[in-house]
Coordinates of C-alpha atoms and ligand atoms in Angstrom, one line a residue:
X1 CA 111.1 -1.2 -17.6
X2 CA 113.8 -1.0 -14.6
X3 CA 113.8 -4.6 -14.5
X4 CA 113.5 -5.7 -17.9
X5 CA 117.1 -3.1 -18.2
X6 CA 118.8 -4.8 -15.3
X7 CA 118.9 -8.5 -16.8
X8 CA 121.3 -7.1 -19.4
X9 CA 119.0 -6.3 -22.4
X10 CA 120.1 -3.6 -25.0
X11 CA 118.4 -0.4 -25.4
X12 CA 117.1 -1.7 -28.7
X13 CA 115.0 -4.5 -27.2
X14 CA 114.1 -2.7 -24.4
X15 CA 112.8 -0.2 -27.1
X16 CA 110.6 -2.7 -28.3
X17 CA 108.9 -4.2 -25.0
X18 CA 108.3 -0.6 -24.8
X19 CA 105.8 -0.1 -27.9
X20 CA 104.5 -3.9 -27.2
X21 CA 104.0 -2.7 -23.8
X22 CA 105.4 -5.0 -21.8
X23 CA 106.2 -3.5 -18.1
X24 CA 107.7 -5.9 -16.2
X25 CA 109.6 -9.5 -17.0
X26 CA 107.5 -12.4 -16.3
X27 CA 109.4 -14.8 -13.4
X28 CA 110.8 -16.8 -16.0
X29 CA 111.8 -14.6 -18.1
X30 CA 113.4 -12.9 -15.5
X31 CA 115.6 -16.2 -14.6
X32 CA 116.5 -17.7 -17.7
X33 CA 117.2 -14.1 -19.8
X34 CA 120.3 -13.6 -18.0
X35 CA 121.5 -16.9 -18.2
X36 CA 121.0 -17.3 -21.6
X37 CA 122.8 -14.4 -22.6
X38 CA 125.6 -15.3 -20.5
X39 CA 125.8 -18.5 -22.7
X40 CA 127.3 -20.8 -20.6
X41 CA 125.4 -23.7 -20.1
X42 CA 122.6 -25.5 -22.1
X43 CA 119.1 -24.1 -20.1
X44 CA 116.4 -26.3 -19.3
X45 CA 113.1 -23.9 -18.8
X46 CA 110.1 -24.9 -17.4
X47 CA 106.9 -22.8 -16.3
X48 CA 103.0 -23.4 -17.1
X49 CA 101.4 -22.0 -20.3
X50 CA 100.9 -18.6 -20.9
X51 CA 104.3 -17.5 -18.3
X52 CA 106.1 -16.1 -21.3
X53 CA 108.5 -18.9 -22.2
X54 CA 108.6 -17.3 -25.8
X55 CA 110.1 -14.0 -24.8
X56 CA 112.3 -15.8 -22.4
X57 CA 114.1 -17.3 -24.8
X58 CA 113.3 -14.8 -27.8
X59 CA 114.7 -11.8 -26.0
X60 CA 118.3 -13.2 -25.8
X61 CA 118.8 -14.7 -29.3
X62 CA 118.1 -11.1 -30.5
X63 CA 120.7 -10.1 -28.5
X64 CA 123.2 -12.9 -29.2
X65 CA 122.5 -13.5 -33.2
X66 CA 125.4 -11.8 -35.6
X67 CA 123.7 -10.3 -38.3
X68 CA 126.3 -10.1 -40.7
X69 CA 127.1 -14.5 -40.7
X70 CA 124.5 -15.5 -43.1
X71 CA 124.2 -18.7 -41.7
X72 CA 120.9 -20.6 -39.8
X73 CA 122.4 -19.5 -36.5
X74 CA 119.2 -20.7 -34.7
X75 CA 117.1 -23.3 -35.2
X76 CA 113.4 -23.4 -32.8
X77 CA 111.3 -26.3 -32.9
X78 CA 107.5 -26.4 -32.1
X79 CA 104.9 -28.7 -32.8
X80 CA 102.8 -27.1 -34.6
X81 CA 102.5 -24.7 -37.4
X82 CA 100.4 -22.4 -35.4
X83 CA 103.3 -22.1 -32.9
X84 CA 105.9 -22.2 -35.3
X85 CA 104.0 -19.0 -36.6
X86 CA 103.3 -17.4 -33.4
X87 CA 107.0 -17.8 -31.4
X88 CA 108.4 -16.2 -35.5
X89 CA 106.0 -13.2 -34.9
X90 CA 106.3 -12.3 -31.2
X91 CA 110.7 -12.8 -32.0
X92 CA 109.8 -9.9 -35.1
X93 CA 107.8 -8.2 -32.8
X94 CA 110.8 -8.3 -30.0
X95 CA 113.8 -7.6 -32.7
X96 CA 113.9 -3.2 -33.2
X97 CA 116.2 -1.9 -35.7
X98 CA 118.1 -4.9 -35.5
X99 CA 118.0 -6.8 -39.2
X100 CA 117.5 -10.2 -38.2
X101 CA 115.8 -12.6 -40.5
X102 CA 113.4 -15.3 -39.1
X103 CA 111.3 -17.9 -41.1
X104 CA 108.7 -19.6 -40.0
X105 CA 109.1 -22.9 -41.2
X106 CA 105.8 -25.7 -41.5
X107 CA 104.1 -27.9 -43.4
X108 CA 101.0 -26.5 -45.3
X109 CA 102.9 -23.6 -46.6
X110 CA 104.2 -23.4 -50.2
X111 CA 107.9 -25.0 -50.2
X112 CA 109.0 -22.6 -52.7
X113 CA 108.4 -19.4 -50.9
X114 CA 110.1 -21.4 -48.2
X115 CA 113.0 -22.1 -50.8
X116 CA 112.9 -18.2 -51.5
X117 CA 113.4 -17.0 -48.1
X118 CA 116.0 -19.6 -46.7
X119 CA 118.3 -18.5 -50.1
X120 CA 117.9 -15.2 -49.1
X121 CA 119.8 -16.2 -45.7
X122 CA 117.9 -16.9 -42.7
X123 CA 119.5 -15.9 -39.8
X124 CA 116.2 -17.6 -37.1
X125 CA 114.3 -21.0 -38.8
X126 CA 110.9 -21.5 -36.5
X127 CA 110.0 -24.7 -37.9
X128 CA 107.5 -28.1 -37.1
X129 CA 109.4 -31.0 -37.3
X130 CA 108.2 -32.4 -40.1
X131 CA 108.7 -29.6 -42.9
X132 CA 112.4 -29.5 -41.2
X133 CA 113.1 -33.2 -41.8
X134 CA 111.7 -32.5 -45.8
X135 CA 113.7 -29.6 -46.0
X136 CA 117.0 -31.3 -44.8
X137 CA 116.5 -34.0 -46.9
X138 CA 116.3 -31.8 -50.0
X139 CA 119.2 -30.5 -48.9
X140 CA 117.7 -26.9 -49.0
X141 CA 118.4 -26.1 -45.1
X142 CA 121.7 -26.6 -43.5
X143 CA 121.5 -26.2 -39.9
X144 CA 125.4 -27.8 -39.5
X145 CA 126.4 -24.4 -38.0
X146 CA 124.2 -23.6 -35.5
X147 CA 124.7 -21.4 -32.1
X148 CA 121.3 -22.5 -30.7
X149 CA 119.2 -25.2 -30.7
X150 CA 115.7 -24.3 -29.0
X151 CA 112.7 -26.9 -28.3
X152 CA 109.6 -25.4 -27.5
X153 CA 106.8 -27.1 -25.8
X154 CA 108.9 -30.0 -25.4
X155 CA 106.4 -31.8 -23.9
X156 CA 103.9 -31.1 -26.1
X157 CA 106.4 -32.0 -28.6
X158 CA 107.3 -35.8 -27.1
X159 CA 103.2 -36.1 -26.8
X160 CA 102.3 -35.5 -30.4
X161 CA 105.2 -38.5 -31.3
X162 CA 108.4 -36.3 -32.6
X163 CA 110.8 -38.2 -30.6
X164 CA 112.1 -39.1 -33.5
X165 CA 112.1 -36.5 -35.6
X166 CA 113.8 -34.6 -32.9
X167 CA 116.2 -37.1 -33.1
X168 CA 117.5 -37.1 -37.2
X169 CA 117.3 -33.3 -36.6
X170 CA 119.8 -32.9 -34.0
X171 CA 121.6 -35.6 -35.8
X172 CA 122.4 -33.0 -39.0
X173 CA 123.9 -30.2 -36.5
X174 CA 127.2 -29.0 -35.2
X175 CA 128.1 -30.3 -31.6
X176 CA 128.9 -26.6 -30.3
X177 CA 126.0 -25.6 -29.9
X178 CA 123.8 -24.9 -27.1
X179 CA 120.6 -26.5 -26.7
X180 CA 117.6 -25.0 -24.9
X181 CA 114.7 -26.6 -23.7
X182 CA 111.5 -24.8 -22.8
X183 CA 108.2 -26.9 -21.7
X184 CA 105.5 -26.7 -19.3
X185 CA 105.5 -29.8 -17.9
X186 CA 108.9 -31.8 -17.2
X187 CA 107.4 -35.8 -18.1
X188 CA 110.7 -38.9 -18.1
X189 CA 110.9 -38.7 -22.1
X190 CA 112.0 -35.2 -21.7
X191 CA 114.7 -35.9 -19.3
X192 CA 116.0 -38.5 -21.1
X193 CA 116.5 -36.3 -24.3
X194 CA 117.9 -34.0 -21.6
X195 CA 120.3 -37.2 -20.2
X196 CA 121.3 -38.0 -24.2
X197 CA 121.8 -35.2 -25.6
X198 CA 122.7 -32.2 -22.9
X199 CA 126.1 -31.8 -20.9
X200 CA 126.5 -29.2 -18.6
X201 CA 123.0 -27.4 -18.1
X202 CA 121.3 -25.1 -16.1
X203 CA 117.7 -26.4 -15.1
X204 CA 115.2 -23.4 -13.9
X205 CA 111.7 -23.8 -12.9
X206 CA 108.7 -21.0 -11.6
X207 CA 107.3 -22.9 -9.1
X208 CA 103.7 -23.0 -8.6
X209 CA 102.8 -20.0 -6.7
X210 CA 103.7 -18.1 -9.7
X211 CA 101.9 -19.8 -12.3
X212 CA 98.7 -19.1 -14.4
X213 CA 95.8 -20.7 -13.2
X214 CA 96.5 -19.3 -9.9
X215 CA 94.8 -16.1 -11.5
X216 CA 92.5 -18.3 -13.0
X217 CA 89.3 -18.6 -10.7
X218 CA 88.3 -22.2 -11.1
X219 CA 84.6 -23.3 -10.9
X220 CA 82.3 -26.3 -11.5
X221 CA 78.5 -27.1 -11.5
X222 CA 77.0 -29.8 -11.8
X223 CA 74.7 -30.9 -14.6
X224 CA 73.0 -34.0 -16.3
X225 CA 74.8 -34.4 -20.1
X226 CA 71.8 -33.2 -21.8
X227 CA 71.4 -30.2 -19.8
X228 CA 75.2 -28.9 -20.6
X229 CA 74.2 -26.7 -23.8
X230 CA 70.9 -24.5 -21.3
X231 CA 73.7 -24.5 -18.7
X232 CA 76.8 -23.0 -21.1
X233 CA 74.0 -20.6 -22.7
X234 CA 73.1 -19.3 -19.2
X235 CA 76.7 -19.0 -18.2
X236 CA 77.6 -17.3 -21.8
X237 CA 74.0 -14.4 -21.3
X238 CA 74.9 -14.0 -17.4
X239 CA 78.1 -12.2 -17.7
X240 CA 78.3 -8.7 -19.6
X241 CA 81.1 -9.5 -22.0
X242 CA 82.0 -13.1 -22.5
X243 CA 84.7 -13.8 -24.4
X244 CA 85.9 -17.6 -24.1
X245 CA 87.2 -20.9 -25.6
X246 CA 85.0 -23.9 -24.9
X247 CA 86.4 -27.0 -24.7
X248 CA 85.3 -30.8 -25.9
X249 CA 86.8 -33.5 -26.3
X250 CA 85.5 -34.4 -29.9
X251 CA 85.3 -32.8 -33.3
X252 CA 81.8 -34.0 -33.2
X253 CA 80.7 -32.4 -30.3
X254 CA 82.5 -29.1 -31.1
X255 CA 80.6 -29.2 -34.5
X256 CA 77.7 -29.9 -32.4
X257 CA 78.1 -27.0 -29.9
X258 CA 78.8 -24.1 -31.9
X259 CA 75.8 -25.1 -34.5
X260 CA 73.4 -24.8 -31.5
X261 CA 75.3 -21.8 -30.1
X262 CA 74.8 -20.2 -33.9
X263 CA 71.4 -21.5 -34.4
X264 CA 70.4 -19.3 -30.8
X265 CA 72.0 -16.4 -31.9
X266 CA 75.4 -16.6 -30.7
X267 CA 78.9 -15.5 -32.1
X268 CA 80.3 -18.4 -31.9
X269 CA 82.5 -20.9 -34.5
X270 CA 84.4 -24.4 -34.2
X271 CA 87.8 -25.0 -34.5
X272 CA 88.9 -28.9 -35.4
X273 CA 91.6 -31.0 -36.7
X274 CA 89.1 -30.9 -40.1
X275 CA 88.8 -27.5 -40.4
X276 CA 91.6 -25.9 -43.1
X277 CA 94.6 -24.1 -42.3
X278 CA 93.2 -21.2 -44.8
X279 CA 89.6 -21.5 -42.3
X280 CA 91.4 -21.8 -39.8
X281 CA 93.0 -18.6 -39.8
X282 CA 89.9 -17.2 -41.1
X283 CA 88.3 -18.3 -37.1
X284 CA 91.0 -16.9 -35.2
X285 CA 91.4 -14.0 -36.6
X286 CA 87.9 -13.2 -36.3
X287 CA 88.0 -14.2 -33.0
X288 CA 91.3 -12.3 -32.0
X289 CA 89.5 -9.2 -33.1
X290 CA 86.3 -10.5 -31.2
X291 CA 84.0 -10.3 -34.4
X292 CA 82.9 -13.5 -32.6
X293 CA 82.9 -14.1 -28.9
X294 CA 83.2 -17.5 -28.2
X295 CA 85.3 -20.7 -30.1
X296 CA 84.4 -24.0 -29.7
X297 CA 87.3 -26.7 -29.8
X298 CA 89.0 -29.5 -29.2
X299 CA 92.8 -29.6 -27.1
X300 CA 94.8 -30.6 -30.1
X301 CA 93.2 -27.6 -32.6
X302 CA 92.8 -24.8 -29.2
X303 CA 97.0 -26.4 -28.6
X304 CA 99.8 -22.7 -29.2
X305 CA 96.8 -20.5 -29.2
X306 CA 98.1 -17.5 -28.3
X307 CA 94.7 -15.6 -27.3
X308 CA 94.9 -13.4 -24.7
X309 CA 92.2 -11.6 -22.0
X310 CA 90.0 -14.3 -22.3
X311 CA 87.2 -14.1 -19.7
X312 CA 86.7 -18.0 -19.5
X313 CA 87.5 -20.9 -20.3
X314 CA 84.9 -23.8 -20.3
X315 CA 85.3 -27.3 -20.2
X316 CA 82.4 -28.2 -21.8
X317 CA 83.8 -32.1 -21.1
X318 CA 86.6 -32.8 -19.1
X319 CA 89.5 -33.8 -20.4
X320 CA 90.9 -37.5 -20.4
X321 CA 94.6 -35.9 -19.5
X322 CA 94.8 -33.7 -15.9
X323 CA 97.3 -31.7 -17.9
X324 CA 95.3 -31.0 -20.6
X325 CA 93.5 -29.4 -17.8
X326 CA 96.3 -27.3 -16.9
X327 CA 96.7 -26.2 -20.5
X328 CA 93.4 -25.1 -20.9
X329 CA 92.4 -23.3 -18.5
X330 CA 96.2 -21.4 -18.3
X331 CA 94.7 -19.8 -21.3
X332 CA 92.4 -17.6 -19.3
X333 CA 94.5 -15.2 -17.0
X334 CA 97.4 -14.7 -18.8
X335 CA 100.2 -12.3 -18.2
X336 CA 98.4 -11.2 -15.1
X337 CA 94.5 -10.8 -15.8
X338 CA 92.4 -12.5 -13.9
X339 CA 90.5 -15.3 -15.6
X340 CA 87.7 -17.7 -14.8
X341 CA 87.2 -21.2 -15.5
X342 CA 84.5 -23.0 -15.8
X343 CA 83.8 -26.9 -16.1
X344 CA 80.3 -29.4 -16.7
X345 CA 80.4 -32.1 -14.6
X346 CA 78.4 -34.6 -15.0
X347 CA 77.7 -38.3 -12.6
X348 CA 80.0 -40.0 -15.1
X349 CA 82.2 -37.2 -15.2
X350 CA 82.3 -36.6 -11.3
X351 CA 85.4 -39.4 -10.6
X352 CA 87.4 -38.0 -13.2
X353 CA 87.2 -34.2 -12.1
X354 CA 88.5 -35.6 -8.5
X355 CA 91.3 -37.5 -10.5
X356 CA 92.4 -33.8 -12.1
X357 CA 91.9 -32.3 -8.9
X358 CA 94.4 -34.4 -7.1
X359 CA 97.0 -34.3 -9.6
X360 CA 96.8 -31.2 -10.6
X361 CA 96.5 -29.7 -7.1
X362 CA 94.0 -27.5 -8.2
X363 CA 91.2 -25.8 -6.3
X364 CA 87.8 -26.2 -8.1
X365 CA 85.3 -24.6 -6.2
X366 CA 81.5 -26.0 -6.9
X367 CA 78.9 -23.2 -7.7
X368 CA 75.3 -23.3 -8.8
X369 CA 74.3 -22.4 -12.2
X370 CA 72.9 -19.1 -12.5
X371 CA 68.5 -19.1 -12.3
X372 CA 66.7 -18.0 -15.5
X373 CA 65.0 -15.3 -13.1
X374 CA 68.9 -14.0 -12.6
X375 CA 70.3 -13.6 -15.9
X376 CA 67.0 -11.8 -17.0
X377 CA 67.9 -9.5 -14.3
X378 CA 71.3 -9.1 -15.0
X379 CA 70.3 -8.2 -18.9
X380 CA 67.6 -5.9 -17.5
X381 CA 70.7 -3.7 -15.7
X382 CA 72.9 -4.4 -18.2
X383 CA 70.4 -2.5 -20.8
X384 CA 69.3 0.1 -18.0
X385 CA 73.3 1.0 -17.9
X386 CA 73.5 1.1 -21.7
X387 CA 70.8 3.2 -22.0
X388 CA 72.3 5.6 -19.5
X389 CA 76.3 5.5 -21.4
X390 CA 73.5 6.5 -24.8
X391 CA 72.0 9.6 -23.1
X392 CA 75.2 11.0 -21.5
X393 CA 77.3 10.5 -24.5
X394 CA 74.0 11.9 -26.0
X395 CA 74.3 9.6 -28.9
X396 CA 70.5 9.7 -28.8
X397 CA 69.6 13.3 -30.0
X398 CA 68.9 12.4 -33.8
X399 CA 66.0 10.1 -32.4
X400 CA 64.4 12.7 -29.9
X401 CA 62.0 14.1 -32.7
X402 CA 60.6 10.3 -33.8
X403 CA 60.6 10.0 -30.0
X404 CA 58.4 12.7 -29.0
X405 CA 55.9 11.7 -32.2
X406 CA 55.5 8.2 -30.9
X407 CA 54.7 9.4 -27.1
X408 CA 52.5 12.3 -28.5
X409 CA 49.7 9.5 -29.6
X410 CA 50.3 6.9 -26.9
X411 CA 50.7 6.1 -23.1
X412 CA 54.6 5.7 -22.8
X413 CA 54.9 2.5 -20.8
X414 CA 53.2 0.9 -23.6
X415 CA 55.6 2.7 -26.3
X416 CA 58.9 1.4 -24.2
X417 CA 57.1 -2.1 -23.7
X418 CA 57.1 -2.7 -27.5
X419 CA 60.2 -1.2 -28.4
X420 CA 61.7 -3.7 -26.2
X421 CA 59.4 -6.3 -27.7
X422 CA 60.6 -5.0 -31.1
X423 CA 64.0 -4.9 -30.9
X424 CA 64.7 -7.8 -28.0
X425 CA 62.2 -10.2 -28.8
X426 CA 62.4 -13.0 -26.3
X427 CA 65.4 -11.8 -24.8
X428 CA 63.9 -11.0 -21.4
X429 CA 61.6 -14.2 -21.7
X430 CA 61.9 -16.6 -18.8
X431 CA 60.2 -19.6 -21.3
X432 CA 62.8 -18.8 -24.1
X433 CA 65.6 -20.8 -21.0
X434 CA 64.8 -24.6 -21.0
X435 CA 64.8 -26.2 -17.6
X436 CA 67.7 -28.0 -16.2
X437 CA 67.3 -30.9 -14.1
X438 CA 68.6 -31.9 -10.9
X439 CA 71.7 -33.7 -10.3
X440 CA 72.6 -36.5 -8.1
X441 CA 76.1 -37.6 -7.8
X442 CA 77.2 -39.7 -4.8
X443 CA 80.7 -38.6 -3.5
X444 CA 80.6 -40.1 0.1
X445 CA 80.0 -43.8 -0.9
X446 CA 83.5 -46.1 -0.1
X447 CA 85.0 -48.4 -2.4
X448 CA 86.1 -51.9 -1.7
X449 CA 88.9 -52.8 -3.9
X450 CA 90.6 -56.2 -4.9
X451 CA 94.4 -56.5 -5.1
X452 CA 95.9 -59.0 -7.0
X453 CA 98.5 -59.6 -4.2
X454 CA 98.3 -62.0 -0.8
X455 CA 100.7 -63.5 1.3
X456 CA 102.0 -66.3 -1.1
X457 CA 104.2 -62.4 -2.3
X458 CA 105.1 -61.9 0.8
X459 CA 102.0 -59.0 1.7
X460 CA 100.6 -58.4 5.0
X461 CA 98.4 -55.2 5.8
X462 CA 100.8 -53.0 6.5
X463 CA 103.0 -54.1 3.5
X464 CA 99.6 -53.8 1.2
X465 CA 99.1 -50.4 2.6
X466 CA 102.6 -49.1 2.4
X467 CA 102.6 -50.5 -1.5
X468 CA 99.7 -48.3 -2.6
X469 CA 100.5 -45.6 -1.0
X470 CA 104.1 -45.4 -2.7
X471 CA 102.4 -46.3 -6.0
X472 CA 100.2 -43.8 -6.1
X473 CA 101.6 -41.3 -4.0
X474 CA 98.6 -40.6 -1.6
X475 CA 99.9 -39.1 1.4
X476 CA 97.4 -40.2 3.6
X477 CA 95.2 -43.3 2.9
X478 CA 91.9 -44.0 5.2
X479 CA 91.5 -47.7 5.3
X480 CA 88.8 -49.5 6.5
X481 CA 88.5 -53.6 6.3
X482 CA 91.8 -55.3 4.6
X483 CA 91.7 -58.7 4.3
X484 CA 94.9 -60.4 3.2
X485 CA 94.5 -63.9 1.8
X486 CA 97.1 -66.3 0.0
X487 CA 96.9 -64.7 -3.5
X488 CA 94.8 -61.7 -3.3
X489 CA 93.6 -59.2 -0.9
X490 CA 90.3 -57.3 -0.3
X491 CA 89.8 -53.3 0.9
X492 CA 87.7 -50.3 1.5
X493 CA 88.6 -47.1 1.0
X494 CA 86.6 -43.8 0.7
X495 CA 85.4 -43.2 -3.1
X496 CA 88.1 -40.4 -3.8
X497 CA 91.0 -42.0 -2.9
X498 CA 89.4 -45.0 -4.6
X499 CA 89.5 -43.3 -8.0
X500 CA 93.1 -42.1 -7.5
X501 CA 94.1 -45.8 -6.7
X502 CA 92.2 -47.2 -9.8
X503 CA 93.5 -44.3 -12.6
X504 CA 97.3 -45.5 -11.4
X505 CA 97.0 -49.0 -11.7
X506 CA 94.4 -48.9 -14.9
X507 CA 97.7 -47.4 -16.5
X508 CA 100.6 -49.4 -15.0
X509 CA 98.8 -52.6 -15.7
X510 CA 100.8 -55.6 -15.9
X511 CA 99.2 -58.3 -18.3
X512 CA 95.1 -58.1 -19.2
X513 CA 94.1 -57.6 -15.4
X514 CA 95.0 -54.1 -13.6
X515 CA 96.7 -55.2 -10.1
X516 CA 94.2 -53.4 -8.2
X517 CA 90.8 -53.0 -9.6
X518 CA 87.2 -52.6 -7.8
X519 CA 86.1 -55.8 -6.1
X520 CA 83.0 -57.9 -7.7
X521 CA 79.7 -57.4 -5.7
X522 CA 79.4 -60.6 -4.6
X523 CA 83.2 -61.4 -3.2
X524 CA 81.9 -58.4 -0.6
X525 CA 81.9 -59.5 2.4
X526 CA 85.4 -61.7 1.6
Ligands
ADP601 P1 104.2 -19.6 -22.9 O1 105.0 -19.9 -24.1 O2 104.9 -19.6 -21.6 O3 102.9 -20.4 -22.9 P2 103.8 -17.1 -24.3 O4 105.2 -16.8 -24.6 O5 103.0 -17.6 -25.4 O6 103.7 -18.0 -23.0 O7 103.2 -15.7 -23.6 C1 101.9 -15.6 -23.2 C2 101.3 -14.2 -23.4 O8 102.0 -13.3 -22.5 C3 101.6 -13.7 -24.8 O9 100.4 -13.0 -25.2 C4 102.7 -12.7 -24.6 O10 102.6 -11.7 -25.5 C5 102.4 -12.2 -23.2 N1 103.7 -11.8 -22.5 C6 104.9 -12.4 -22.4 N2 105.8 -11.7 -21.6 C7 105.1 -10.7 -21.1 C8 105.4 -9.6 -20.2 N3 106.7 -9.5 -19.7 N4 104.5 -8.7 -19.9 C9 103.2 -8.8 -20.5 N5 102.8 -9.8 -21.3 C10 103.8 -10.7 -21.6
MG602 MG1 105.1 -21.3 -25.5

């Protein structure tokens, strides 16, 4: 608590990290809190998921919002609902004895109850963009006299296409105010909102060593598409208390996943972009309160989850977007427990895992998938300790009597053997595991590459080489066989870097062709 009283907070707050139990400021939090309540400057905040951006930022507007002016002092955009909802409760949560009033604001929820509230004088609107926008334009919010104007997941904001939005929002308030920006990752569009529309600002950053997913443990095996679902089963029955997201990329195969995860038995539901806001909470709540132990979804539904203690995360397929890596797996090992993550690879999948792994610096550590012969074990102990927590909590006492009638008339092993039978059926049967198959993915191969660029634009080898590397930001490159010719060029380069090479220019492409792409079997040899 020391530290949390040191960066200036009142005995009020400090009250309330208190009962929510929070010991110790995260790094961010301990940054930007003072400087946002010295109020100078417009901040700029960035730190990875899950760092406590929302208390950062919460913590001080308690302190700085007047609760006597009835006006929309503050005004906090996230992108979606579930956030919107989430950064409203944990500011409640944060606020004590003082009277503040905060709204969440979103689409989805009944406009008059939002009408209600904001007449009753809201002194915090948490609000999408969208449901703002309607609510300005029925001239039912005024946000003209605003002290503070807070993004939130900036990033994730510029991704899901609010530029805009953003835009005719800050266009309806008051110039004094200060603007705050919180996001995890810091991409051009945000820094040129930050160039339009900030002055005099105060950027602060948590760099890596403090991040998430360095408490994360980050893993990956190797398995054949159609042997993912045995694999995620033995993963899910090998540790003693899963509890985890898993992630694919389509509402499909989340659909897909959980039924088979239900059919076998699991506690298990999906979460989509289909599913209903009403269902929706429904899942996470169950979930939250771990009636159910593992959630299948997609990014964009799993996006704002605030779930903490998460065992794992699994990336049941990899993501198209390294940072959607990032974002996942920062959900496991938050605020300081220790998390694994887990991810399929498959052939197809292989280049793309190298791809995250580069720009995301991370280390993924490869790992063989548990045997059938090792789970069964790990059951067995995990039953033998269960049975002994039973008979020294003696919860067992009521059942001695039937006990000692069942082994009067038979040979015990055989009365334990079909209890288990009876009550476990198939759960310590090696056949009830399907086999998984053998994997062969080649990561040592080299890669010859065409470049659309010779001589006749001024490129020699050392020029070509110097070009690529600046492109793509490689810091070493291990070249083998450049050929420069008048209009193109020709090299070989080991299959990783390969894969880097071709990701950059697949994206920066200029015209139909990319300007480097892999050369055609038979100009090998050129
Ligand atoms: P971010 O916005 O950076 O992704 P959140 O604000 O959602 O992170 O916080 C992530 C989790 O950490 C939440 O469950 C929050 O309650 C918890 N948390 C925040 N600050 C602290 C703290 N100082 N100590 C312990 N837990 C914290
Ligand atoms: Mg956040």
């Amino acid at each position: 608590m020391e530290k949390f009283k040191n960066l200036g907070l009142s005995p009020n707050t400090i009250e309330s990290l208190r009962r929510k139990g929070y010991e110790e400021p995260t790094p961010i939090q301990e940054k930007i809190i003072p400087l946002l309540l010295n109020q100078k400057k417009d901040v700029i905040g960035q730190a990875q998921t899950g760092t406590g951006k929302t208390a950062a930022f919460g913590l001080p507007l308690i302190e700085k919002i007047s609760c006597k002016n009835k006006n929309v002092q503050a005004l906090i955009l996230t992108p979606t609902r579930e956030l919107a909802i989430q950064v409203a409760e944990e500011i409640n949560s944060l606020k004590g004895k003082k009277r503040l009033n905060i709204a969440p604001i979103y689409g989805g929820q009944s406009i008059e109850l939002q009408l209600r509230k904001l007449k009753k004088g809201v002194h915090i609107v948490v609000g999408t963009p969208g449901r703002i926008m309607d609510h300005l334009q029925r001239g039912t919010l005024r946000i003209d006299n605003l002290s503070y104007f807070i993004l939130d997941e900036a990033d994730e904001m510029l991704n899901m296409g609010f530029l805009e939005d953003i835009e005719e929002i800050l266009s309806h308030t008051n110039d004094n105010k200060r603007i705050w920006l919180f996001s995890a990752t810091m991409p051009d569009k945000i820094l040129n909102i930050v160039k339009k529309y900030m002055k005099n600002y105060e950027f602060v950053k948590v760099s890596k060593e403090h991040l998430a997913t360095d408490l994360t443990d980050q893993i990956y095996f190797e398995v054949n598409e159609s042997d993912k679902f045995e694999a995620l089963c033995r993963i899910i029955d090998v540790e003693p208390e899963f509890y985890g997201l898993v992630f694919c990329r389509t509402k499909v195969k989340v659909e897909e996943v959980a039924n088979r995860l239900i059919d076998r038995g699991y506690e298990a539901e999906a979460l989509h972009g289909d599913i209903s806001q009403h269902q929706r909470e429904r899942i996470l709540n169950k979930f939250k309160r771990k009636r159910i132990n593992i959630l299948v979804a997609t990014d964009v539904a799993a996006r704002g989850l605030d779930i903490s203690n998460l065992t794992h995360v699994i990336n049941y397929s990899l993501p198209e977007d390294p940072n959607f890596y990032v974002h996942r797996i920062g959900r496991t090992g938050r605020a300081g427990k220790e998390g694994t993550a887990i991810t399929f690879v498959t052939p197809s999948e292989y280049r793309r895992l190298v791809y995250i792994k580069k720009v995301s610096k991370s280390k993924i550590r490869k790992e063989k998938l548990p045997e059938v012969s090792e789970i069964i074990n790990a059951k067995i102990e995990r039953l033998k300790s269960e049975l002994n927590t039973i008979i020294e909590e003696k919860d067992h006492e009521k059942y001695l009597e039937i006990a000692e009638t069942l082994l009067n008339e038979k040979d015990p092993k055989e009365v334990v053997a079909s209890l288990l039978k009876y009550s476990f059926n198939g759960e310590f049967d090696e056949n009830s595991y399907g086999k998984i198959g053998k994997v062969s993915i080649n990561k040592h191969g080299k890669t010859r590459l065409f470049i659309a660029k010779g001589k006749s634009s001024d490129f020699d080898e050392k020029k070509l080489v110097e070009f690529i590397m600046k492109k793509t930001g490689l810091e070493s490159l291990n070249i083998k066989d450049i050929k420069v010719f008048d209009n193109f060029s020709f090299l070989t380069v080991p299959f990783e870097e390969a894969e880097v090479i071709l990701r950059y220019f697949s994206k920066h492409k200029r015209g139909r062709r990319p300007l480097v792409d892999k050369a055609k079997e038979r100009k090998r040899g050129n």
